[in-house]
């Protein structure tokens, strides 16, 4: 374990109380090397893919400290507590999410929230947003009526999601769709491939723009979306 933690020190700081694996950007987990029998699979908290001040003033360090360091971290801790000693103790995060869906609501809520947040952090970056290029731009034109129509619908779904939830761009078969989910729900369990997500839980924006979710959504679309990540998800 010592050697392993030295190699993946950045991750070990994030999840000190558990054995864990280094994360892939999408799921935060990966398979254990066959030889390392001392390493127990567990769900990790991946570090943010940018500095904690990098999104200021749109998303403050204070928001990131609490959103990533408290909310996201808590979902990781609770997921690990809930899988400990069960059939899922060595499963990947994706396997846990799919196994818990419709069967164990508490585990699903926590594991899906880990997956959603792992994904969300990769969907934003400093100096992002605006019109995409590449494959996703072509799909938006083909399936969603062009960028302006996409932007209008994505913002409307994000602002109109009553309570807590998420708005996604996802591939449903070979069709690009905007998908709105509530609480921890995600398109992954509906057989779709997620490409982009915005977190519209209040904890994502309340410290920065208070109740004005529309401002946060505009900032996300105009200044934060990481379209390179979206295009990579299509590759
Ligand atoms: C998980 O891995 C550990 C260590 O290899 C093993 O002892 C345990 O039986 C595994 N649990 C399950 C449910 O497969
Ligand atoms: Fe969140």
mmCIF file of N, CA, C and O and ligand atoms in Angstrom, residues 36-41 85-90, ligand 1:
data_model
loop_
_atom_site.group_PDB
_atom_site.id
_atom_site.type_symbol
_atom_site.label_atom_id
_atom_site.label_comp_id
_atom_site.label_asym_id
_atom_site.label_seq_id
_atom_site.Cartn_x
_atom_site.Cartn_y
_atom_site.Cartn_z
ATOM 1 N N UNK A 36 -1.397 -6.739 -7.406
ATOM 2 C CA UNK A 36 -1.415 -6.021 -6.128
ATOM 3 C C UNK A 36 -2.558 -6.501 -5.237
ATOM 4 O O UNK A 36 -3.574 -5.847 -5.094
ATOM 5 N N UNK A 37 -2.374 -7.632 -4.630
ATOM 6 C CA UNK A 37 -3.438 -8.253 -3.849
ATOM 7 C C UNK A 37 -3.759 -7.460 -2.584
ATOM 8 O O UNK A 37 -4.813 -7.645 -1.997
ATOM 9 N N UNK A 38 -2.852 -6.556 -2.172
ATOM 10 C CA UNK A 38 -3.121 -5.789 -0.952
ATOM 11 C C UNK A 38 -4.015 -4.580 -1.233
ATOM 12 O O UNK A 38 -4.502 -3.953 -0.320
ATOM 13 N N UNK A 39 -4.205 -4.242 -2.517
ATOM 14 C CA UNK A 39 -4.980 -3.053 -2.844
ATOM 15 C C UNK A 39 -6.458 -3.402 -2.981
ATOM 16 O O UNK A 39 -6.842 -4.157 -3.846
ATOM 17 N N UNK A 40 -7.242 -2.855 -2.101
ATOM 18 C CA UNK A 40 -8.681 -3.054 -2.175
ATOM 19 C C UNK A 40 -9.273 -2.012 -3.125
ATOM 20 O O UNK A 40 -8.917 -0.846 -3.075
ATOM 21 N N UNK A 41 -10.166 -2.456 -3.972
ATOM 22 C CA UNK A 41 -10.837 -1.498 -4.848
ATOM 23 C C UNK A 41 -11.742 -0.616 -4.006
ATOM 24 O O UNK A 41 -12.438 -1.079 -3.130
ATOM 25 N N UNK A 85 -17.658 -4.603 2.503
ATOM 26 C CA UNK A 85 -18.155 -5.894 2.953
ATOM 27 C C UNK A 85 -19.322 -6.440 2.148
ATOM 28 O O UNK A 85 -19.927 -7.445 2.533
ATOM 29 N N UNK A 86 -19.662 -5.801 1.030
ATOM 30 C CA UNK A 86 -20.740 -6.310 0.178
ATOM 31 C C UNK A 86 -20.167 -6.865 -1.119
ATOM 32 O O UNK A 86 -18.970 -6.754 -1.376
ATOM 33 N N UNK A 87 -21.049 -7.416 -1.950
ATOM 34 C CA UNK A 87 -20.656 -7.944 -3.258
ATOM 35 C C UNK A 87 -20.007 -6.879 -4.140
ATOM 36 O O UNK A 87 -19.307 -7.205 -5.097
ATOM 37 N N UNK A 88 -20.299 -5.616 -3.836
ATOM 38 C CA UNK A 88 -19.817 -4.533 -4.699
ATOM 39 C C UNK A 88 -18.522 -3.898 -4.199
ATOM 40 O O UNK A 88 -18.071 -2.901 -4.755
ATOM 41 N N UNK A 89 -17.909 -4.496 -3.168
ATOM 42 C CA UNK A 89 -16.765 -3.813 -2.546
ATOM 43 C C UNK A 89 -15.588 -3.615 -3.489
ATOM 44 O O UNK A 89 -14.795 -2.701 -3.300
ATOM 45 N N UNK A 90 -15.464 -4.472 -4.511
ATOM 46 C CA UNK A 90 -14.357 -4.303 -5.460
ATOM 47 C C UNK A 90 -14.829 -3.836 -6.830
ATOM 48 O O UNK A 90 -14.051 -3.845 -7.782
HETATM 49 C C1 LIG B 1 -12.456 -7.954 -2.863
HETATM 50 O O1 LIG B 1 -11.057 -8.089 -2.924
HETATM 51 C C2 LIG B 1 -10.475 -8.623 -1.725
HETATM 52 C C3 LIG B 1 -8.978 -8.555 -1.889
HETATM 53 O O2 LIG B 1 -8.577 -9.163 -3.077
HETATM 54 C C4 LIG B 1 -11.015 -10.025 -1.483
HETATM 55 O O3 LIG B 1 -10.509 -10.536 -0.283
HETATM 56 C C5 LIG B 1 -12.532 -9.956 -1.403
HETATM 57 O O4 LIG B 1 -13.066 -11.262 -1.282
HETATM 58 C C6 LIG B 1 -13.131 -9.299 -2.632
HETATM 59 N N1 LIG B 1 -14.554 -9.148 -2.450
HETATM 60 C C7 LIG B 1 -15.456 -9.526 -3.353
HETATM 61 C C8 LIG B 1 -16.895 -9.290 -3.005
HETATM 62 O O5 LIG B 1 -15.169 -10.023 -4.423
#
